[in-house]
């Protein structure tokens, strides 16, 4: 049939044009979208009436139009509903004028039962009907359809929500993350407008709801940018291309395209974080329903979820890390980092309510940071991929900005370089994730991880970002409690994080001056190892174009030549064994042990800054030399759930009657409760006289502990240091991920191998251990190369590395 556009249609188009051109601020943004929807409502209502629609019909807006807001180039999603016979020309009299006007139309003609069948079969159609809004005709038909569709949705939610989530994941795979793309799709990318629709659908199921703080503002931001994009291009496009960004920014009154992108990124992160929280809630509800084996009931009181301890003040519940009932955030400024590190190391997210509470109640960290805070940050970063969702949760609630004052300068900052795939802040955390896989390559994994996190902070200020970043990191390292040598090391890494790859690709690798240049910059082997690992982590986190086999080979060759130049150079501060003599207290204990032939020990509790709370223990133990001592003492500490932060072992002969081993330990309670000195002393004596089987007790406890998947970490490295490391002993280096009883297993393996531990230096840096054991044969001489490798194999087997 032929339908011509009448003056009413032309009047609508003119009114629509005036509305879109109106510069009045009240006629932009949400106000304009609402006004455009109302204008369209009036037009379609007039068309419906002019079409002579019979009784028992209704015109219904669905989808985005059903939500009562229209962008300038949005489609009109309309359903003509009827419960009796309907002549085809009735619908055509409505649709043809819309088509003739040039407005995009997505339409359907259905009975209520037919609409429900389509919704049940087609998820997208079902989502559109959740937003059904009456326009004209029989309002009873529309209301009845809405009621039945919502009831169907809620009844089928356990099956439909996983399908909806799968659709979202597929979209994210195709379109990427809106928060990081230089040319993002505002609708389809993760964190975009489609995800907002999905969140509303979840809320309509009554199974879960999204955290609403900031979500409405984020939705408005994305919709405003989409409107400006439609008006700028004159097309129904959702992709914010580079060529349009300046004009879109100008239309929105923003100073430049970077400001525009930062606003988009912030909004998208809010949506993405709300989505993560919401889908975890859905998973918990559906998992509980499956465990009960019966239909879910809103009014049913669920049994209390099991809570397993993760760290002091932190427990696991329902697959999330949450605060323990006794946790007091206001009195524990380290708690956010402790909770974050515990969650990441367990491969868990932090509960949304927990992060909200930490943000609301926890005060600032003292300056400089306490040792535990620095340690927990390193543990968080060292968790690798598992760090990302935890970091995003803390960042969403503003906790990262509190910890790192310069973070806000780089947060959501775009990098207009085709090589970079991330914003500056996400690149930093991605670099730390890549660095976590390289921690076995350096004796200072803590410095590697912190340098990876901070290396591009200078991009938030004017000037060369490496030079500016050096200044920032010097201030920040002092704030974080690093000592002068470590601060200098971090500053060097940040200042020169591009030096290795630039030199390797631009200078003659065969020229001795090239290696001399790098040697002069790094100064020692430890700095060279750190810079090498940071270079690789930075490049691989940038994007595939920033790192290739060719670049890697050139950098490796340069590092090898520089290492040869540095042969014999002293290690960085803190690398080698201490040379300080024993203290008066240590000498007293050694004399007592030598004279009595038994153990002598002293315990001293470390107090918190205010002197009111014990936060750790310093244990000094002197024992006449005997096999298996290191592993036995470490096992007792593990039984008491004490984590070894530092340990040292040395050999003395205080009265000339034979060697006495002096062990100095710095330990922290895994869950905050330091054992009584008398009980720890008694268990140490029992273990040393053989009445307490430490190995059996640890095995029994491990067997009874619940198993959790944990996180993937680099395998342990057990290596014999070069002969130049010590003239009087063989040095065995162990680098591994910390675990309960780890030092006990190493000590037992060394005892099984039949070697003497003359000196030991144990460090736990975050969640990584870096240990050096100075070994001799029974005659007191260094091990032969063959024997040393055999011992290394025994320790590897004990740690499960083959």
JSON list of C-alpha atoms in Angstrom, two decimals, residues 350-500:
[
{"chain": "A", "resi": 350, "resn": "UNK", "atom": "CA", "xyz": [37.40, -8.77, 48.08]},
{"chain": "A", "resi": 351, "resn": "UNK", "atom": "CA", "xyz": [33.75, -8.46, 49.03]},
{"chain": "A", "resi": 352, "resn": "UNK", "atom": "CA", "xyz": [32.10, -5.23, 47.94]},
{"chain": "A", "resi": 353, "resn": "UNK", "atom": "CA", "xyz": [30.76, -4.45, 51.42]},
{"chain": "A", "resi": 354, "resn": "UNK", "atom": "CA", "xyz": [34.23, -5.08, 52.83]},
{"chain": "A", "resi": 355, "resn": "UNK", "atom": "CA", "xyz": [35.91, -2.61, 50.47]},
{"chain": "A", "resi": 356, "resn": "UNK", "atom": "CA", "xyz": [33.19, -0.03, 51.18]},
{"chain": "A", "resi": 357, "resn": "UNK", "atom": "CA", "xyz": [33.71, -0.42, 54.90]},
{"chain": "A", "resi": 358, "resn": "UNK", "atom": "CA", "xyz": [37.48, -0.21, 54.62]},
{"chain": "A", "resi": 359, "resn": "UNK", "atom": "CA", "xyz": [37.18, 2.97, 52.58]},
{"chain": "A", "resi": 360, "resn": "UNK", "atom": "CA", "xyz": [34.74, 4.51, 55.07]},
{"chain": "A", "resi": 361, "resn": "UNK", "atom": "CA", "xyz": [36.39, 3.53, 58.35]},
{"chain": "A", "resi": 362, "resn": "UNK", "atom": "CA", "xyz": [40.13, 3.03, 57.86]},
{"chain": "A", "resi": 363, "resn": "UNK", "atom": "CA", "xyz": [42.40, 5.96, 58.61]},
{"chain": "A", "resi": 364, "resn": "UNK", "atom": "CA", "xyz": [45.54, 6.91, 56.68]},
{"chain": "A", "resi": 365, "resn": "UNK", "atom": "CA", "xyz": [48.71, 4.92, 57.09]},
{"chain": "A", "resi": 366, "resn": "UNK", "atom": "CA", "xyz": [51.35, 6.53, 59.30]},
{"chain": "A", "resi": 367, "resn": "UNK", "atom": "CA", "xyz": [54.34, 8.01, 57.48]},
{"chain": "A", "resi": 368, "resn": "UNK", "atom": "CA", "xyz": [56.66, 6.25, 57.03]},
{"chain": "A", "resi": 369, "resn": "UNK", "atom": "CA", "xyz": [54.58, 3.14, 56.52]},
{"chain": "A", "resi": 370, "resn": "UNK", "atom": "CA", "xyz": [54.99, 0.33, 59.04]},
{"chain": "A", "resi": 371, "resn": "UNK", "atom": "CA", "xyz": [56.94, -2.65, 57.72]},
{"chain": "A", "resi": 372, "resn": "UNK", "atom": "CA", "xyz": [53.79, -4.76, 57.46]},
{"chain": "A", "resi": 373, "resn": "UNK", "atom": "CA", "xyz": [52.11, -2.28, 55.10]},
{"chain": "A", "resi": 374, "resn": "UNK", "atom": "CA", "xyz": [55.04, -2.34, 52.69]},
{"chain": "A", "resi": 375, "resn": "UNK", "atom": "CA", "xyz": [55.18, -6.13, 52.94]},
{"chain": "A", "resi": 376, "resn": "UNK", "atom": "CA", "xyz": [51.46, -6.50, 52.22]},
{"chain": "A", "resi": 377, "resn": "UNK", "atom": "CA", "xyz": [51.69, -4.25, 49.16]},
{"chain": "A", "resi": 378, "resn": "UNK", "atom": "CA", "xyz": [54.46, -6.45, 47.79]},
{"chain": "A", "resi": 379, "resn": "UNK", "atom": "CA", "xyz": [52.35, -9.53, 48.57]},
{"chain": "A", "resi": 380, "resn": "UNK", "atom": "CA", "xyz": [49.41, -8.04, 46.69]},
{"chain": "A", "resi": 381, "resn": "UNK", "atom": "CA", "xyz": [51.50, -7.23, 43.62]},
{"chain": "A", "resi": 382, "resn": "UNK", "atom": "CA", "xyz": [53.26, -10.58, 43.76]},
{"chain": "A", "resi": 383, "resn": "UNK", "atom": "CA", "xyz": [49.98, -12.44, 43.32]},
{"chain": "A", "resi": 384, "resn": "UNK", "atom": "CA", "xyz": [50.16, -11.80, 39.57]},
{"chain": "A", "resi": 385, "resn": "UNK", "atom": "CA", "xyz": [46.86, -12.03, 37.67]},
{"chain": "A", "resi": 386, "resn": "UNK", "atom": "CA", "xyz": [44.94, -12.51, 40.91]},
{"chain": "A", "resi": 387, "resn": "UNK", "atom": "CA", "xyz": [45.99, -9.00, 41.91]},
{"chain": "A", "resi": 388, "resn": "UNK", "atom": "CA", "xyz": [43.94, -7.34, 39.17]},
{"chain": "A", "resi": 389, "resn": "UNK", "atom": "CA", "xyz": [40.35, -7.69, 40.47]},
{"chain": "A", "resi": 390, "resn": "UNK", "atom": "CA", "xyz": [41.49, -6.87, 43.99]},
{"chain": "A", "resi": 391, "resn": "UNK", "atom": "CA", "xyz": [43.33, -3.76, 42.81]},
{"chain": "A", "resi": 392, "resn": "UNK", "atom": "CA", "xyz": [40.32, -2.65, 40.75]},
{"chain": "A", "resi": 393, "resn": "UNK", "atom": "CA", "xyz": [38.05, -2.99, 43.79]},
{"chain": "A", "resi": 394, "resn": "UNK", "atom": "CA", "xyz": [40.37, -0.88, 45.96]},
{"chain": "A", "resi": 395, "resn": "UNK", "atom": "CA", "xyz": [40.73, 1.66, 43.17]},
{"chain": "A", "resi": 396, "resn": "UNK", "atom": "CA", "xyz": [36.96, 1.89, 42.66]},
{"chain": "A", "resi": 397, "resn": "UNK", "atom": "CA", "xyz": [36.51, 2.93, 46.29]},
{"chain": "A", "resi": 398, "resn": "UNK", "atom": "CA", "xyz": [39.41, 5.43, 46.28]},
{"chain": "A", "resi": 399, "resn": "UNK", "atom": "CA", "xyz": [41.77, 3.40, 48.47]},
{"chain": "A", "resi": 400, "resn": "UNK", "atom": "CA", "xyz": [44.62, 3.36, 45.95]},
{"chain": "A", "resi": 401, "resn": "UNK", "atom": "CA", "xyz": [44.60, 7.14, 45.72]},
{"chain": "A", "resi": 402, "resn": "UNK", "atom": "CA", "xyz": [45.01, 7.31, 49.48]},
{"chain": "A", "resi": 403, "resn": "UNK", "atom": "CA", "xyz": [47.99, 4.98, 49.43]},
{"chain": "A", "resi": 404, "resn": "UNK", "atom": "CA", "xyz": [49.73, 6.57, 46.44]},
{"chain": "A", "resi": 405, "resn": "UNK", "atom": "CA", "xyz": [49.12, 10.34, 46.24]},
{"chain": "A", "resi": 406, "resn": "UNK", "atom": "CA", "xyz": [50.25, 10.59, 42.61]},
{"chain": "A", "resi": 407, "resn": "UNK", "atom": "CA", "xyz": [47.94, 7.80, 41.45]},
{"chain": "A", "resi": 408, "resn": "UNK", "atom": "CA", "xyz": [45.06, 10.12, 40.64]},
{"chain": "A", "resi": 409, "resn": "UNK", "atom": "CA", "xyz": [47.28, 11.97, 38.11]},
{"chain": "A", "resi": 410, "resn": "UNK", "atom": "CA", "xyz": [47.63, 8.83, 35.99]},
{"chain": "A", "resi": 411, "resn": "UNK", "atom": "CA", "xyz": [44.27, 7.20, 36.71]},
{"chain": "A", "resi": 412, "resn": "UNK", "atom": "CA", "xyz": [42.33, 6.68, 33.47]},
{"chain": "A", "resi": 413, "resn": "UNK", "atom": "CA", "xyz": [44.97, 8.70, 31.58]},
{"chain": "A", "resi": 414, "resn": "UNK", "atom": "CA", "xyz": [44.97, 7.61, 27.92]},
{"chain": "A", "resi": 415, "resn": "UNK", "atom": "CA", "xyz": [48.18, 6.88, 26.04]},
{"chain": "A", "resi": 416, "resn": "UNK", "atom": "CA", "xyz": [47.84, 8.05, 22.45]},
{"chain": "A", "resi": 417, "resn": "UNK", "atom": "CA", "xyz": [50.35, 5.65, 21.06]},
{"chain": "A", "resi": 418, "resn": "UNK", "atom": "CA", "xyz": [49.43, 2.64, 18.96]},
{"chain": "A", "resi": 419, "resn": "UNK", "atom": "CA", "xyz": [52.00, 0.55, 20.85]},
{"chain": "A", "resi": 420, "resn": "UNK", "atom": "CA", "xyz": [50.18, 1.00, 24.17]},
{"chain": "A", "resi": 421, "resn": "UNK", "atom": "CA", "xyz": [47.08, -1.06, 24.84]},
{"chain": "A", "resi": 422, "resn": "UNK", "atom": "CA", "xyz": [46.30, 0.31, 28.33]},
{"chain": "A", "resi": 423, "resn": "UNK", "atom": "CA", "xyz": [45.75, 3.58, 30.14]},
{"chain": "A", "resi": 424, "resn": "UNK", "atom": "CA", "xyz": [48.74, 4.68, 32.23]},
{"chain": "A", "resi": 425, "resn": "UNK", "atom": "CA", "xyz": [47.39, 3.36, 35.53]},
{"chain": "A", "resi": 426, "resn": "UNK", "atom": "CA", "xyz": [46.34, 0.01, 34.11]},
{"chain": "A", "resi": 427, "resn": "UNK", "atom": "CA", "xyz": [49.71, -0.30, 32.36]},
{"chain": "A", "resi": 428, "resn": "UNK", "atom": "CA", "xyz": [51.42, 0.13, 35.73]},
{"chain": "A", "resi": 429, "resn": "UNK", "atom": "CA", "xyz": [49.48, -2.64, 37.41]},
{"chain": "A", "resi": 430, "resn": "UNK", "atom": "CA", "xyz": [49.83, -4.84, 34.31]},
{"chain": "A", "resi": 431, "resn": "UNK", "atom": "CA", "xyz": [53.60, -4.33, 34.50]},
{"chain": "A", "resi": 432, "resn": "UNK", "atom": "CA", "xyz": [53.55, -5.47, 38.12]},
{"chain": "A", "resi": 433, "resn": "UNK", "atom": "CA", "xyz": [51.58, -8.55, 37.07]},
{"chain": "A", "resi": 434, "resn": "UNK", "atom": "CA", "xyz": [54.21, -9.38, 34.43]},
{"chain": "A", "resi": 435, "resn": "UNK", "atom": "CA", "xyz": [56.97, -8.68, 36.96]},
{"chain": "A", "resi": 436, "resn": "UNK", "atom": "CA", "xyz": [55.42, -11.18, 39.38]},
{"chain": "A", "resi": 437, "resn": "UNK", "atom": "CA", "xyz": [56.29, -13.92, 36.90]},
{"chain": "A", "resi": 438, "resn": "UNK", "atom": "CA", "xyz": [59.95, -12.76, 36.86]},
{"chain": "A", "resi": 439, "resn": "UNK", "atom": "CA", "xyz": [60.62, -12.57, 40.60]},
{"chain": "A", "resi": 440, "resn": "UNK", "atom": "CA", "xyz": [62.87, -15.64, 40.56]},
{"chain": "A", "resi": 441, "resn": "UNK", "atom": "CA", "xyz": [65.37, -13.70, 38.43]},
{"chain": "A", "resi": 442, "resn": "UNK", "atom": "CA", "xyz": [66.36, -11.29, 41.17]},
{"chain": "A", "resi": 443, "resn": "UNK", "atom": "CA", "xyz": [67.34, -11.36, 44.81]},
{"chain": "A", "resi": 444, "resn": "UNK", "atom": "CA", "xyz": [65.05, -8.38, 45.48]},
{"chain": "A", "resi": 445, "resn": "UNK", "atom": "CA", "xyz": [61.58, -9.26, 44.20]},
{"chain": "A", "resi": 446, "resn": "UNK", "atom": "CA", "xyz": [60.12, -6.54, 46.42]},
{"chain": "A", "resi": 447, "resn": "UNK", "atom": "CA", "xyz": [62.03, -3.79, 44.63]},
{"chain": "A", "resi": 448, "resn": "UNK", "atom": "CA", "xyz": [61.13, -5.26, 41.24]},
{"chain": "A", "resi": 449, "resn": "UNK", "atom": "CA", "xyz": [57.40, -5.29, 42.00]},
{"chain": "A", "resi": 450, "resn": "UNK", "atom": "CA", "xyz": [57.31, -1.81, 43.53]},
{"chain": "A", "resi": 451, "resn": "UNK", "atom": "CA", "xyz": [59.39, -0.35, 40.68]},
{"chain": "A", "resi": 452, "resn": "UNK", "atom": "CA", "xyz": [57.02, -1.99, 38.18]},
{"chain": "A", "resi": 453, "resn": "UNK", "atom": "CA", "xyz": [54.06, -0.34, 39.90]},
{"chain": "A", "resi": 454, "resn": "UNK", "atom": "CA", "xyz": [55.65, 3.12, 40.03]},
{"chain": "A", "resi": 455, "resn": "UNK", "atom": "CA", "xyz": [57.81, 3.34, 36.91]},
{"chain": "A", "resi": 456, "resn": "UNK", "atom": "CA", "xyz": [55.44, 5.53, 34.83]},
{"chain": "A", "resi": 457, "resn": "UNK", "atom": "CA", "xyz": [54.01, 7.76, 37.56]},
{"chain": "A", "resi": 458, "resn": "UNK", "atom": "CA", "xyz": [55.89, 10.64, 35.94]},
{"chain": "A", "resi": 459, "resn": "UNK", "atom": "CA", "xyz": [53.40, 10.59, 33.05]},
{"chain": "A", "resi": 460, "resn": "UNK", "atom": "CA", "xyz": [51.00, 12.46, 35.27]},
{"chain": "A", "resi": 461, "resn": "UNK", "atom": "CA", "xyz": [53.25, 15.53, 35.35]},
{"chain": "A", "resi": 462, "resn": "UNK", "atom": "CA", "xyz": [54.96, 17.69, 32.71]},
{"chain": "A", "resi": 463, "resn": "UNK", "atom": "CA", "xyz": [58.44, 16.88, 31.46]},
{"chain": "A", "resi": 464, "resn": "UNK", "atom": "CA", "xyz": [60.33, 13.69, 30.70]},
{"chain": "A", "resi": 465, "resn": "UNK", "atom": "CA", "xyz": [58.38, 11.03, 32.57]},
{"chain": "A", "resi": 466, "resn": "UNK", "atom": "CA", "xyz": [61.49, 9.06, 33.54]},
{"chain": "A", "resi": 467, "resn": "UNK", "atom": "CA", "xyz": [63.18, 12.08, 35.12]},
{"chain": "A", "resi": 468, "resn": "UNK", "atom": "CA", "xyz": [59.99, 13.29, 36.76]},
{"chain": "A", "resi": 469, "resn": "UNK", "atom": "CA", "xyz": [59.20, 9.76, 37.89]},
{"chain": "A", "resi": 470, "resn": "UNK", "atom": "CA", "xyz": [62.56, 9.51, 39.64]},
{"chain": "A", "resi": 471, "resn": "UNK", "atom": "CA", "xyz": [61.68, 12.53, 41.77]},
{"chain": "A", "resi": 472, "resn": "UNK", "atom": "CA", "xyz": [58.23, 11.15, 42.54]},
{"chain": "A", "resi": 473, "resn": "UNK", "atom": "CA", "xyz": [59.49, 7.72, 43.50]},
{"chain": "A", "resi": 474, "resn": "UNK", "atom": "CA", "xyz": [62.14, 9.15, 45.84]},
{"chain": "A", "resi": 475, "resn": "UNK", "atom": "CA", "xyz": [59.43, 10.94, 47.80]},
{"chain": "A", "resi": 476, "resn": "UNK", "atom": "CA", "xyz": [57.09, 7.98, 47.65]},
{"chain": "A", "resi": 477, "resn": "UNK", "atom": "CA", "xyz": [59.73, 5.41, 48.67]},
{"chain": "A", "resi": 478, "resn": "UNK", "atom": "CA", "xyz": [60.53, 7.40, 51.80]},
{"chain": "A", "resi": 479, "resn": "UNK", "atom": "CA", "xyz": [56.81, 7.64, 52.53]},
{"chain": "A", "resi": 480, "resn": "UNK", "atom": "CA", "xyz": [56.54, 3.87, 52.13]},
{"chain": "A", "resi": 481, "resn": "UNK", "atom": "CA", "xyz": [59.37, 3.28, 54.60]},
{"chain": "A", "resi": 482, "resn": "UNK", "atom": "CA", "xyz": [62.17, 2.11, 52.30]},
{"chain": "A", "resi": 483, "resn": "UNK", "atom": "CA", "xyz": [65.65, 2.83, 53.60]},
{"chain": "A", "resi": 484, "resn": "UNK", "atom": "CA", "xyz": [68.17, 5.00, 51.74]},
{"chain": "A", "resi": 485, "resn": "UNK", "atom": "CA", "xyz": [69.84, 2.21, 49.69]},
{"chain": "A", "resi": 486, "resn": "UNK", "atom": "CA", "xyz": [66.48, 0.78, 48.60]},
{"chain": "A", "resi": 487, "resn": "UNK", "atom": "CA", "xyz": [65.14, 4.24, 47.78]},
{"chain": "A", "resi": 488, "resn": "UNK", "atom": "CA", "xyz": [68.19, 4.84, 45.60]},
{"chain": "A", "resi": 489, "resn": "UNK", "atom": "CA", "xyz": [67.62, 1.50, 43.89]},
{"chain": "A", "resi": 490, "resn": "UNK", "atom": "CA", "xyz": [63.98, 2.29, 43.13]},
{"chain": "A", "resi": 491, "resn": "UNK", "atom": "CA", "xyz": [64.91, 5.73, 41.83]},
{"chain": "A", "resi": 492, "resn": "UNK", "atom": "CA", "xyz": [67.55, 4.20, 39.54]},
{"chain": "A", "resi": 493, "resn": "UNK", "atom": "CA", "xyz": [65.07, 1.66, 38.16]},
{"chain": "A", "resi": 494, "resn": "UNK", "atom": "CA", "xyz": [62.42, 4.30, 37.44]},
{"chain": "A", "resi": 495, "resn": "UNK", "atom": "CA", "xyz": [64.91, 6.73, 35.91]},
{"chain": "A", "resi": 496, "resn": "UNK", "atom": "CA", "xyz": [66.39, 4.09, 33.62]},
{"chain": "A", "resi": 497, "resn": "UNK", "atom": "CA", "xyz": [63.47, 1.76, 32.91]},
{"chain": "A", "resi": 498, "resn": "UNK", "atom": "CA", "xyz": [63.84, 2.49, 29.16]},
{"chain": "A", "resi": 499, "resn": "UNK", "atom": "CA", "xyz": [67.63, 2.56, 29.08]},
{"chain": "A", "resi": 500, "resn": "UNK", "atom": "CA", "xyz": [68.31, -1.12, 28.42]}
]
